[in-house]
mmCIF file of C-alpha atoms and ligand atoms in Angstrom:
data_model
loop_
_atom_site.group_PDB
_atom_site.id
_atom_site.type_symbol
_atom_site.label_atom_id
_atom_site.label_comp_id
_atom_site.label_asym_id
_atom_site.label_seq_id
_atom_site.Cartn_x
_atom_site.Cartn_y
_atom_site.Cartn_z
ATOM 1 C CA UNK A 1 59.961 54.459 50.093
ATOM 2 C CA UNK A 2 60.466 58.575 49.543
ATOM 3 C CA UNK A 3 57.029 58.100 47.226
ATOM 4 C CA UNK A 4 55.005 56.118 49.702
ATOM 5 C CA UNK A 5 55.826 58.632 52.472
ATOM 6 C CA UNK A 6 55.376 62.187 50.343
ATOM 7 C CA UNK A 7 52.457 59.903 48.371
ATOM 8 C CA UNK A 8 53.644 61.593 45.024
ATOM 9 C CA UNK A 9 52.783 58.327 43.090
ATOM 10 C CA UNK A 10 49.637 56.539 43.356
ATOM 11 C CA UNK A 11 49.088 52.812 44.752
ATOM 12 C CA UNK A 12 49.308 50.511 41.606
ATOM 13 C CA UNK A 13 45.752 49.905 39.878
ATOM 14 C CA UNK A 14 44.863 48.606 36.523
ATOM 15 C CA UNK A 15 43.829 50.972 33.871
ATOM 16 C CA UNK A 16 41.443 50.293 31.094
ATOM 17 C CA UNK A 17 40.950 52.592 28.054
ATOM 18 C CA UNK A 18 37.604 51.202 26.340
ATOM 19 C CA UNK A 19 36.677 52.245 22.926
ATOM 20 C CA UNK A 20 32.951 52.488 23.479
ATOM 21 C CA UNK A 21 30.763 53.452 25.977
ATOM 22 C CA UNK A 22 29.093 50.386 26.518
ATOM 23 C CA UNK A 23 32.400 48.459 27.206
ATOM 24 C CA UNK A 24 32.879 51.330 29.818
ATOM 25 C CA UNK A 25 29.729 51.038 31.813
ATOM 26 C CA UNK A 26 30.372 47.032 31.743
ATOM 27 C CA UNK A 27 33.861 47.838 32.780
ATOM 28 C CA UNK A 28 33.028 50.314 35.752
ATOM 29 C CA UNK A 29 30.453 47.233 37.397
ATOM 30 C CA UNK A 30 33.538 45.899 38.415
ATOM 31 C CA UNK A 31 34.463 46.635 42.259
ATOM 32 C CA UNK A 32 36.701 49.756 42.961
ATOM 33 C CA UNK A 33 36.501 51.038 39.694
ATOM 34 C CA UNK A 34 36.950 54.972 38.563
ATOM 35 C CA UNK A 35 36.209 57.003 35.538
ATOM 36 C CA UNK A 36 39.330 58.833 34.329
ATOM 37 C CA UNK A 37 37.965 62.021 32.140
ATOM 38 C CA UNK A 38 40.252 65.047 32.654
ATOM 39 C CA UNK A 39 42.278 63.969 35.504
ATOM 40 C CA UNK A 40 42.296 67.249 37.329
ATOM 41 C CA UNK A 41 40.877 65.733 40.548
ATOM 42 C CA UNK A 42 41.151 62.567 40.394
ATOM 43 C CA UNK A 43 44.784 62.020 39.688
ATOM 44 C CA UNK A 44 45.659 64.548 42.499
ATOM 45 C CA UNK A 45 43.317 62.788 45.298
ATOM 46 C CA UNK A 46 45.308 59.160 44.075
ATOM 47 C CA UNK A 47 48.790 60.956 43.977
ATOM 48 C CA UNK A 48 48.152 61.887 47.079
ATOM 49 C CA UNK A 49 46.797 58.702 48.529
ATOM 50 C CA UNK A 50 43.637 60.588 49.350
ATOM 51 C CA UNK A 51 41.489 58.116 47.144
ATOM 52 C CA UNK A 52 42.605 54.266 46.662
ATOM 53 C CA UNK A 53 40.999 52.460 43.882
ATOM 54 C CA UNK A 54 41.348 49.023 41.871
ATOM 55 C CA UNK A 55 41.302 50.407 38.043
ATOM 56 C CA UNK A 56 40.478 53.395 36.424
ATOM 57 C CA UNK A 57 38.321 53.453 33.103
ATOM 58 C CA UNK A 58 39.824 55.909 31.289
ATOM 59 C CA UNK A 59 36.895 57.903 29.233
ATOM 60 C CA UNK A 60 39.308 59.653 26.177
ATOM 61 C CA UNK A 61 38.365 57.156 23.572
ATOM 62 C CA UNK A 62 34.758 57.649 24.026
ATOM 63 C CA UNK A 63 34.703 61.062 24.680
ATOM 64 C CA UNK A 64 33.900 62.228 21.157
ATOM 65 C CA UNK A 65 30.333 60.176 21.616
ATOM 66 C CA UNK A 66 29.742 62.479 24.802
ATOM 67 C CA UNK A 67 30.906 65.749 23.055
ATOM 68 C CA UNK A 68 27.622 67.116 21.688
ATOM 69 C CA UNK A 69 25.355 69.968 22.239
ATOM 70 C CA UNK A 70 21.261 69.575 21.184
ATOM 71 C CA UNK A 71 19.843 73.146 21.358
ATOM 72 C CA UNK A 72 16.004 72.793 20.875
ATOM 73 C CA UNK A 73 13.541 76.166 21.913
ATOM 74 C CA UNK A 74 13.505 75.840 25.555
ATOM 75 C CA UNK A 75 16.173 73.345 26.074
ATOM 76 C CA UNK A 76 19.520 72.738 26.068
ATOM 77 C CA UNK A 77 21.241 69.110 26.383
ATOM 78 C CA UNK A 78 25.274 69.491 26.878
ATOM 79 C CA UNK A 79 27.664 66.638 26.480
ATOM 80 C CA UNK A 80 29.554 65.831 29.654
ATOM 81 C CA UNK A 81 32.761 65.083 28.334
ATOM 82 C CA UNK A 82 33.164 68.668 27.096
ATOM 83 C CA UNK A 83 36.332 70.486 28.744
ATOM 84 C CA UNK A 84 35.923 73.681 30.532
ATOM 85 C CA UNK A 85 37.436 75.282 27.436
ATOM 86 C CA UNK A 86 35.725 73.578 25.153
ATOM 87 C CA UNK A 87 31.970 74.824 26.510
ATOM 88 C CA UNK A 88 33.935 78.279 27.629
ATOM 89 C CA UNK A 89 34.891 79.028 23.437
ATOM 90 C CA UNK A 90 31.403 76.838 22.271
ATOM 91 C CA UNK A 91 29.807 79.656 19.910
ATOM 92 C CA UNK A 92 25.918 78.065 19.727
ATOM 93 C CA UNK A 93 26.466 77.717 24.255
ATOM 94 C CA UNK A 94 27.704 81.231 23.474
ATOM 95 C CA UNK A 95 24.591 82.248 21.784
ATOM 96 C CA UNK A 96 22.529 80.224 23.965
ATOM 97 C CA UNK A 97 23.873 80.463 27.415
ATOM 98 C CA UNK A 98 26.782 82.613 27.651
ATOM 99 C CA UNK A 99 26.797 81.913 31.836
ATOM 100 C CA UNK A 100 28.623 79.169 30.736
ATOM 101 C CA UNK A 101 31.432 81.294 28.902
ATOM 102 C CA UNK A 102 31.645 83.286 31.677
ATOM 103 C CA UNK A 103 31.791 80.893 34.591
ATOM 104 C CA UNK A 104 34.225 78.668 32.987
ATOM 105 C CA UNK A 105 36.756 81.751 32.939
ATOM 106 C CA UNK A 106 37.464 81.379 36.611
ATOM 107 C CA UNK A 107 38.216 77.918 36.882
ATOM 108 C CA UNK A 108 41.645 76.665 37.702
ATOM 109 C CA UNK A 109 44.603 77.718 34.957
ATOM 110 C CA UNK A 110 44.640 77.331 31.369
ATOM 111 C CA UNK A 111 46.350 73.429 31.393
ATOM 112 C CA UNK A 112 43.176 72.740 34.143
ATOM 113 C CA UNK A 113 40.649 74.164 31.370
ATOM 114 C CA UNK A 114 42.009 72.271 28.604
ATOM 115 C CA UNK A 115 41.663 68.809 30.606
ATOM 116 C CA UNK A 116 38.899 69.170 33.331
ATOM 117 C CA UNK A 117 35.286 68.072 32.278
ATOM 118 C CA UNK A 118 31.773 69.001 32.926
ATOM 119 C CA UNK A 119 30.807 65.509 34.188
ATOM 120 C CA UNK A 120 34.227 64.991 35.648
ATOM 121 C CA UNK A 121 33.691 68.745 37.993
ATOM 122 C CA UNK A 122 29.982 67.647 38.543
ATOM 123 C CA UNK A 123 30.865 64.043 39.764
ATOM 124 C CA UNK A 124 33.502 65.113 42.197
ATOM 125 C CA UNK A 125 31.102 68.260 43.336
ATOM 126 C CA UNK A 126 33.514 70.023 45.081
ATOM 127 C CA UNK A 127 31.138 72.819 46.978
ATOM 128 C CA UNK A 128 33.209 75.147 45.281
ATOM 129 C CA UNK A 129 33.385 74.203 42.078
ATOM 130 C CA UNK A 130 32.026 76.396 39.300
ATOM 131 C CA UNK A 131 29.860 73.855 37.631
ATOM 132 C CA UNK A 132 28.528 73.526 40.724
ATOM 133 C CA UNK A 133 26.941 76.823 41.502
ATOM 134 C CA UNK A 134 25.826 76.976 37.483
ATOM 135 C CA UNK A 135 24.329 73.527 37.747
ATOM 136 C CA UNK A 136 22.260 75.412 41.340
ATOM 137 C CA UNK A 137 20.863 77.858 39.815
ATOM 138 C CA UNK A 138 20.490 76.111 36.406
ATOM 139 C CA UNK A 139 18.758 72.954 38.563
ATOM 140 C CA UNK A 140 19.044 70.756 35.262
ATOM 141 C CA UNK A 141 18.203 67.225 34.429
ATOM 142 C CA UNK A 142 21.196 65.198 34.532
ATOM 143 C CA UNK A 143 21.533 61.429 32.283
ATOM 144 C CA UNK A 144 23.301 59.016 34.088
ATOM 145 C CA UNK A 145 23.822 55.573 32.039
ATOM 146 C CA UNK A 146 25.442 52.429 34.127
ATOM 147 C CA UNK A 147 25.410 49.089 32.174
ATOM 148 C CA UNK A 148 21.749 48.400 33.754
ATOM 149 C CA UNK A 149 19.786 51.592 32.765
ATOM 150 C CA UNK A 150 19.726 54.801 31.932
ATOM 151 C CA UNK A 151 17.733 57.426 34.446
ATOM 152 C CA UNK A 152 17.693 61.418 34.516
ATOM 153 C CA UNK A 153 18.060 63.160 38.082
ATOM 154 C CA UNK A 154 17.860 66.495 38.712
ATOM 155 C CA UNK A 155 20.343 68.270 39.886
ATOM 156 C CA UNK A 156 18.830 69.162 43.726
ATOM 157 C CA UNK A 157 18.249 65.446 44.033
ATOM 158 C CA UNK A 158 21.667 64.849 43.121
ATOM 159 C CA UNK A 159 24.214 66.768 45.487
ATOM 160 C CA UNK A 160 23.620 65.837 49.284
ATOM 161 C CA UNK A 161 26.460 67.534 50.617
ATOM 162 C CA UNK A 162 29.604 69.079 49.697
ATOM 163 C CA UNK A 163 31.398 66.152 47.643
ATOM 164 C CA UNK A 164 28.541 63.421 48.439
ATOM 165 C CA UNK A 165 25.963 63.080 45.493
ATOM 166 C CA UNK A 166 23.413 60.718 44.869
ATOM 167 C CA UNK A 167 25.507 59.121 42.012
ATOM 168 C CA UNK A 168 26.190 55.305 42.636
ATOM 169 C CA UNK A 169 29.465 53.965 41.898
ATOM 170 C CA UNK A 170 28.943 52.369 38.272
ATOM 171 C CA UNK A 171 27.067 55.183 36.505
ATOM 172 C CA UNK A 172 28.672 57.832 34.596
ATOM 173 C CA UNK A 173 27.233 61.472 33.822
ATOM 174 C CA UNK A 174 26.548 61.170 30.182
ATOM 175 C CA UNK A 175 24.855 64.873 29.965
ATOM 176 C CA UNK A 176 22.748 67.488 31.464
ATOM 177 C CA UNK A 177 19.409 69.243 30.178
ATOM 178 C CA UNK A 178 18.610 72.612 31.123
ATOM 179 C CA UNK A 179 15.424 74.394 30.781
ATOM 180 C CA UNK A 180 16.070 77.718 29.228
ATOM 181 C CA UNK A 181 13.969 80.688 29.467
ATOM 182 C CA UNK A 182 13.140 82.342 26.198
ATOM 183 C CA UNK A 183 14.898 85.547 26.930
ATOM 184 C CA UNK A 184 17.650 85.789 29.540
ATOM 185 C CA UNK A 185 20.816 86.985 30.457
ATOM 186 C CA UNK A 186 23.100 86.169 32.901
ATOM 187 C CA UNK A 187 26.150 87.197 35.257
ATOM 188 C CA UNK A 188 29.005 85.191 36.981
ATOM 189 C CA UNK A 189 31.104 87.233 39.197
ATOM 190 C CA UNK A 190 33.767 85.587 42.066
ATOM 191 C CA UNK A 191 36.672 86.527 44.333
ATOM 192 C CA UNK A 192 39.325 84.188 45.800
ATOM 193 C CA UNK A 193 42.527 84.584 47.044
ATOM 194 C CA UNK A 194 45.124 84.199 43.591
ATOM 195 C CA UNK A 195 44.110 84.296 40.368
ATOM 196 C CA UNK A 196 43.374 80.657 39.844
ATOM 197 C CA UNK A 197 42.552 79.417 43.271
ATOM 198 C CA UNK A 198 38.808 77.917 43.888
ATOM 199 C CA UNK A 199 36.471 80.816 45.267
ATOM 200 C CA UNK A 200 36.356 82.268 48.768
ATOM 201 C CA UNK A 201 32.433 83.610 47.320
ATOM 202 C CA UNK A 202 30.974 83.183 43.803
ATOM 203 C CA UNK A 203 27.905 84.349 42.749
ATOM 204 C CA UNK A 204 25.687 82.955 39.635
ATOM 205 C CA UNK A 205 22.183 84.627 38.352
ATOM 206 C CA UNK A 206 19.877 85.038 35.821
ATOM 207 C CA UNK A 207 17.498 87.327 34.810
ATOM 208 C CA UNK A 208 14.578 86.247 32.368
ATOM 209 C CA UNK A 209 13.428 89.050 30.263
ATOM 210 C CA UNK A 210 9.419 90.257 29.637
ATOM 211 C CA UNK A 211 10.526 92.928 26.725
ATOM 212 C CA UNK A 212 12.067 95.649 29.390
ATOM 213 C CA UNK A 213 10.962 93.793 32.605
ATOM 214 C CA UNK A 214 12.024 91.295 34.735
ATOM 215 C CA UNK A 215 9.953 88.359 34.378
ATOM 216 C CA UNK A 216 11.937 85.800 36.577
ATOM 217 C CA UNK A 217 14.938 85.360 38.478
ATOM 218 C CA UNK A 218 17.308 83.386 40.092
ATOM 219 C CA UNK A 219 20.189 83.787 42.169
ATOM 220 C CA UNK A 220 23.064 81.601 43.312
ATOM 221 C CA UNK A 221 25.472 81.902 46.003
ATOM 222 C CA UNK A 222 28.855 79.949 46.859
ATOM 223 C CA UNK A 223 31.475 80.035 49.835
ATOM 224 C CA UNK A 224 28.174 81.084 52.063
ATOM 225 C CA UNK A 225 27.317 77.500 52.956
ATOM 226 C CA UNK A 226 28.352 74.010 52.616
ATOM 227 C CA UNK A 227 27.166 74.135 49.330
ATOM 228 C CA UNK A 228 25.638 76.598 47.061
ATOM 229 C CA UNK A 229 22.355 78.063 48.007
ATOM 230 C CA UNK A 230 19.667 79.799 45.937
ATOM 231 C CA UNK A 231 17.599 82.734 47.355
ATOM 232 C CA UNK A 232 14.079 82.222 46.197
ATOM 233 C CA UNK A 233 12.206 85.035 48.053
ATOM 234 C CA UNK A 234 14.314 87.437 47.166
ATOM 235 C CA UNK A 235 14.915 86.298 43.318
ATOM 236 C CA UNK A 236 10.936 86.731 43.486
ATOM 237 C CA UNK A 237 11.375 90.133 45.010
ATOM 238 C CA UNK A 238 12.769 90.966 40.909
ATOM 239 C CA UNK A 239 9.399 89.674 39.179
ATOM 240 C CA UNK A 240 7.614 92.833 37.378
ATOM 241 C CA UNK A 241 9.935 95.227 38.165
ATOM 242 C CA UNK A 242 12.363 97.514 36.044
ATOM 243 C CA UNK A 243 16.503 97.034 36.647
ATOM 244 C CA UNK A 244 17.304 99.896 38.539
ATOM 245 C CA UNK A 245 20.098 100.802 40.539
ATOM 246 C CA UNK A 246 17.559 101.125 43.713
ATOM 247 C CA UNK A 247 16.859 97.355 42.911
ATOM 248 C CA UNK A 248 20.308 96.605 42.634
ATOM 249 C CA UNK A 249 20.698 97.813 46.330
ATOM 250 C CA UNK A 250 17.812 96.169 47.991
ATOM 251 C CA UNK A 251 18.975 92.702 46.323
ATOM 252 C CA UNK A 252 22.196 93.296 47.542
ATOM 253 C CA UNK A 253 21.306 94.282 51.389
ATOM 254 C CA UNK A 254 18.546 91.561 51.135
ATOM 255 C CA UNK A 255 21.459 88.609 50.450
ATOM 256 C CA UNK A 256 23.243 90.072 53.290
ATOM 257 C CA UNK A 257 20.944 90.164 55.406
ATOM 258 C CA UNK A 258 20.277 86.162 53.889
ATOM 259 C CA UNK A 259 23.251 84.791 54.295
ATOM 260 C CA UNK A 260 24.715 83.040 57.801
ATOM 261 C CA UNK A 261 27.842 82.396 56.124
ATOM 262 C CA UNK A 262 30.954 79.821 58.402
ATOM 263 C CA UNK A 263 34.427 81.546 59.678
ATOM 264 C CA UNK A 264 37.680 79.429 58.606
ATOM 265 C CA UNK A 265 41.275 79.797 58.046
ATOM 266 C CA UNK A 266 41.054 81.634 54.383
ATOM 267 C CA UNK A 267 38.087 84.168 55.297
ATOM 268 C CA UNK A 268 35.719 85.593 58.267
ATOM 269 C CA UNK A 269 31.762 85.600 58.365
ATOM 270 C CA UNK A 270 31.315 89.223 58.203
ATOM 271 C CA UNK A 271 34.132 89.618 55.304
ATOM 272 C CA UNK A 272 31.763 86.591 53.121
ATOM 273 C CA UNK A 273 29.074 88.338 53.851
ATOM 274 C CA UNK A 274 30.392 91.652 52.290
ATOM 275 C CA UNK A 275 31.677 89.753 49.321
ATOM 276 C CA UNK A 276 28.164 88.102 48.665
ATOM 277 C CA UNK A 277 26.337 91.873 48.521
ATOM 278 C CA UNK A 278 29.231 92.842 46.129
ATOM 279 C CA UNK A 279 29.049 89.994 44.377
ATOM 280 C CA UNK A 280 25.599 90.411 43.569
ATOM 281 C CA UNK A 281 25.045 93.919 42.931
ATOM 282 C CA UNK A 282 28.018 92.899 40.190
ATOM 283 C CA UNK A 283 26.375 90.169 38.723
ATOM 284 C CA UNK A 284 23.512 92.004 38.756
ATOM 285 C CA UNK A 285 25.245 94.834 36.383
ATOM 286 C CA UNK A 286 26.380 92.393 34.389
ATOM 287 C CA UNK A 287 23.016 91.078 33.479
ATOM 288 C CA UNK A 288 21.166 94.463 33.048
ATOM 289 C CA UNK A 289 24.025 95.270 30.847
ATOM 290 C CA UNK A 290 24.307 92.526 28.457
ATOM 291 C CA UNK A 291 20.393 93.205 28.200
ATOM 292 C CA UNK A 292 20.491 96.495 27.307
ATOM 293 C CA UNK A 293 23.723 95.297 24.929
ATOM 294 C CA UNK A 294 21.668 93.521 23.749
ATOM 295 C CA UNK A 295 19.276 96.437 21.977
ATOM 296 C CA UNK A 296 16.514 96.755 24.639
ATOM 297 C CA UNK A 297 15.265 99.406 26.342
ATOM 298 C CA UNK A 298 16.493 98.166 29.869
ATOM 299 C CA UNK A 299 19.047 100.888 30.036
ATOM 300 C CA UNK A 300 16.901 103.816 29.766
ATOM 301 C CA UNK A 301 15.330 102.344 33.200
ATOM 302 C CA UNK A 302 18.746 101.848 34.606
ATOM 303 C CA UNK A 303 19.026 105.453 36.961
ATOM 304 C CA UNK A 304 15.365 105.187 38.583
ATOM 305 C CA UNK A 305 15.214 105.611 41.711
ATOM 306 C CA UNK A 306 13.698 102.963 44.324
ATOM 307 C CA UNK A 307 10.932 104.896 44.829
ATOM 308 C CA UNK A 308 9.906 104.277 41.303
ATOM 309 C CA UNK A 309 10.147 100.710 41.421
ATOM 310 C CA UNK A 310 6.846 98.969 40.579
HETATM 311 C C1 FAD B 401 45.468 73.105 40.660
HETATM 312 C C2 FAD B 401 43.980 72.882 40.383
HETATM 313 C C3 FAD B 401 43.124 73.969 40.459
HETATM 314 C C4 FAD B 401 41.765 73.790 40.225
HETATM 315 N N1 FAD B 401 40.936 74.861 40.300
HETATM 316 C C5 FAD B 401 39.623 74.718 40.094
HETATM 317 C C6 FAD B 401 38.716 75.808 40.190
HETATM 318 O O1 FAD B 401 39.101 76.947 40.430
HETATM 319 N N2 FAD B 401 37.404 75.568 39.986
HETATM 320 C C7 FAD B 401 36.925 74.309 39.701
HETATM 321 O O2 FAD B 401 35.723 74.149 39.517
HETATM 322 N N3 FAD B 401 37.743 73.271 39.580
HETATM 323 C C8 FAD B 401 39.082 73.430 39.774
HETATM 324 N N4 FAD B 401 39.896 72.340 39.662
HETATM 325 C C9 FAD B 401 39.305 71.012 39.377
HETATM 326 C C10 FAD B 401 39.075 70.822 37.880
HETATM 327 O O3 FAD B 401 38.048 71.685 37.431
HETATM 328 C C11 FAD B 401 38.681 69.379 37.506
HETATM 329 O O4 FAD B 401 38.764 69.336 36.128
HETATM 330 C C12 FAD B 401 37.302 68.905 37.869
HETATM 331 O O5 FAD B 401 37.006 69.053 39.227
HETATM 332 C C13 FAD B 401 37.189 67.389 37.592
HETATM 333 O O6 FAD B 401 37.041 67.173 36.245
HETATM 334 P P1 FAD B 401 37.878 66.056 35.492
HETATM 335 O O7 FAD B 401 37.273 65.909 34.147
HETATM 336 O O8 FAD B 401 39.305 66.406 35.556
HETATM 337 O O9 FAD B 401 37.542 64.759 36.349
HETATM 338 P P2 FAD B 401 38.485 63.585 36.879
HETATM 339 O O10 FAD B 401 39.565 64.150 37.720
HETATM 340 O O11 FAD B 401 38.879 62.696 35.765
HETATM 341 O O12 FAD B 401 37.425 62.814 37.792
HETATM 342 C C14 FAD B 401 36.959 63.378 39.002
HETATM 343 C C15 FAD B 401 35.965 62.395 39.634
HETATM 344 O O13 FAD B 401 34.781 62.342 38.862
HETATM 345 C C16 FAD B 401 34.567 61.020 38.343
HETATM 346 N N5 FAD B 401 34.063 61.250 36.980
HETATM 347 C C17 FAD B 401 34.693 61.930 35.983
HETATM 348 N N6 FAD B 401 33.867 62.079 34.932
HETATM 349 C C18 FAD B 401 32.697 61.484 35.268
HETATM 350 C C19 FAD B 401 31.445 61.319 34.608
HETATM 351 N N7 FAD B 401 31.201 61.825 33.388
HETATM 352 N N8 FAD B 401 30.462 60.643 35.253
HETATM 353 C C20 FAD B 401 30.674 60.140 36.507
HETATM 354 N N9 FAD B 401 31.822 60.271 37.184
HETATM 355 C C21 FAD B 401 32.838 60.934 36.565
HETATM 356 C C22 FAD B 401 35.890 60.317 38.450
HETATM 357 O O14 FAD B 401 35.724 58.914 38.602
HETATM 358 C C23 FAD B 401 36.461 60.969 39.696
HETATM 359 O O15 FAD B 401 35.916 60.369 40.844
HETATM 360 C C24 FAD B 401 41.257 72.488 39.881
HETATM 361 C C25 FAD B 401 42.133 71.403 39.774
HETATM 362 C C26 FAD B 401 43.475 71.594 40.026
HETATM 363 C C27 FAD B 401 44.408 70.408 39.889
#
């Protein structure tokens, strides 16, 4: 009685713990059935009577098969089964994508890290989810298998709304391909209330790299809008120039200016709207400096003045 009313244990359902991935995309045809990777969500939203399900397929005996990382010139294909630790501490992601390092940093608390999964943060696509303002601005391919085929979706295709995707019931996010530019660097930057707690605004960009110059860039924004938005014009408003801190300040007043961001209970429109210039204009440091870190000669443009932007 006392757990049905607080809801601190789930309705009874059947659990299955397959041993391959085939017997678990047979397994989840069956009606009301759940994947069960790291638990963080979904054992919360059944504790608390939130979701109600039949069985859950538990993934931990086939998550070694869908702990991998193929790192070819231009691509990268990620496991989804990888923790939040596991791709924060990964030393080839490290090497190949640190945005992934330092995104993962901000997510939940250490015992969250250790359990939560890629595919597991992607699938429930909570608007304000890390993964998913990395998979916005990334926009990769995802692979999802059911027991009937196998089909890649990209990620724009895939999120309709803040927790509705385009995922049907039996398939399962096996992995996710992202296009890489040769050269980049990245930054992550986000505020929210306690140390811990999901993000009031988060912000998510890269920069791709022509020796000194920006050749492309992209920039991510969430706590703004439903979901996470990208800012195309102004990423394009980077192309061909030089970092610069008069660059840094037109980006920043430019997203400003962009963003129409909703009023609630945890924070106003005009106090997301400063945190999203902020946010920027950090992220943007962080990328110009891990570029010049990196040996190249961005830093002796770093100091010009707008008027010498190109
Ligand atoms: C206190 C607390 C704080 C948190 N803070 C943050 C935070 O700051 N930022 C943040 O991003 N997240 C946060 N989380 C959520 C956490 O990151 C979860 O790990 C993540 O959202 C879900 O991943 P999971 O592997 O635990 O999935 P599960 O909970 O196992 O599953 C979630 C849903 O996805 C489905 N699913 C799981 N894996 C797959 C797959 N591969 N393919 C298809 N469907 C799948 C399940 O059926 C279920 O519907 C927090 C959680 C808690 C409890």
């Amino acid at each position: 009685m006392h757990c049905e009313v607080f809801g601190l244990y789930p309705y009874p359902f059947d659990y299955f713990r397959p041993n391959t991935l085939e017997e678990a995309l047979v397994l989840a045809q069956g009606d009301g059935m759940k994947f069960l990777a790291g638990g963080q969500s979904l054992v919360p939203l059944l504790n608390l009577h939130v979701a109600e399900i039949k069985g859950v397929v538990d993934l931990q005996h086939v998550a070694s098969a869908l702990k991998f990382v193929q790192s070819q010139q231009d691509r990268l294909r990620l496991g989804a089964l990888w923790t939040h630790d596991e791709l924060s501490h990964s030393s080839l992601l490290g090497g190949r994508c640190p945005l992934f390092s330092q995104a993962a940093a901000f997510i939940g608390h250490p015992r969250i890290r250790r359990r939560g999964t890629l595919g597991g943060s992607i699938a429930h696509a909570d608007p304000l989810a890390e993964w998913i303002l990395v998979m916005t601005l990334l926009d990769p391919q995802l692979i999802l298998a059911s027991a009937k085929e196998e089909r890649q979706l990209p990620f724009h295709d895939y999120l309709l709304g803040p927790m509705m995707t385009a995922l049907s019931d039996d398939e399962l996010i096996t992995a996710v391909e992202i296009s890489l530019p040769e050269k980049a660097t990245y930054g992550f930057t986000e505020v929210s209330r306690r140390p811990g707690d999901y993000a009031l605004v988060a912000t998510a960009l890269s920069v791709g790299w022509d020796r000194d110059r920006i050749a492309q860039a992209d920039i991510a924004i969430s706590g703004v809008s439903d979901v996470p938005r990208t800012f195309p014009s102004i990423s394009r408003d980077m192309c061909q120039e030089y970092p610069s801190h008069g660059l840094v300040e037109h980006i920043k007043h430019a997203v400003e200016a962009a963003v129409d961001p909703p009023s609630d209970v945890l924070a106003g429109a005009s106090y997301r709207r400063h945190l999203a210039g902020i946010l920027v204009e950090k992220a943007l440091h962080q990328a110009f400096d891990e570029m010049s870190n990196a040996g190249e000669t961005a830093a002796k443009s770093i100091g010009k003045s707008e008027g010498e932007r190109t």
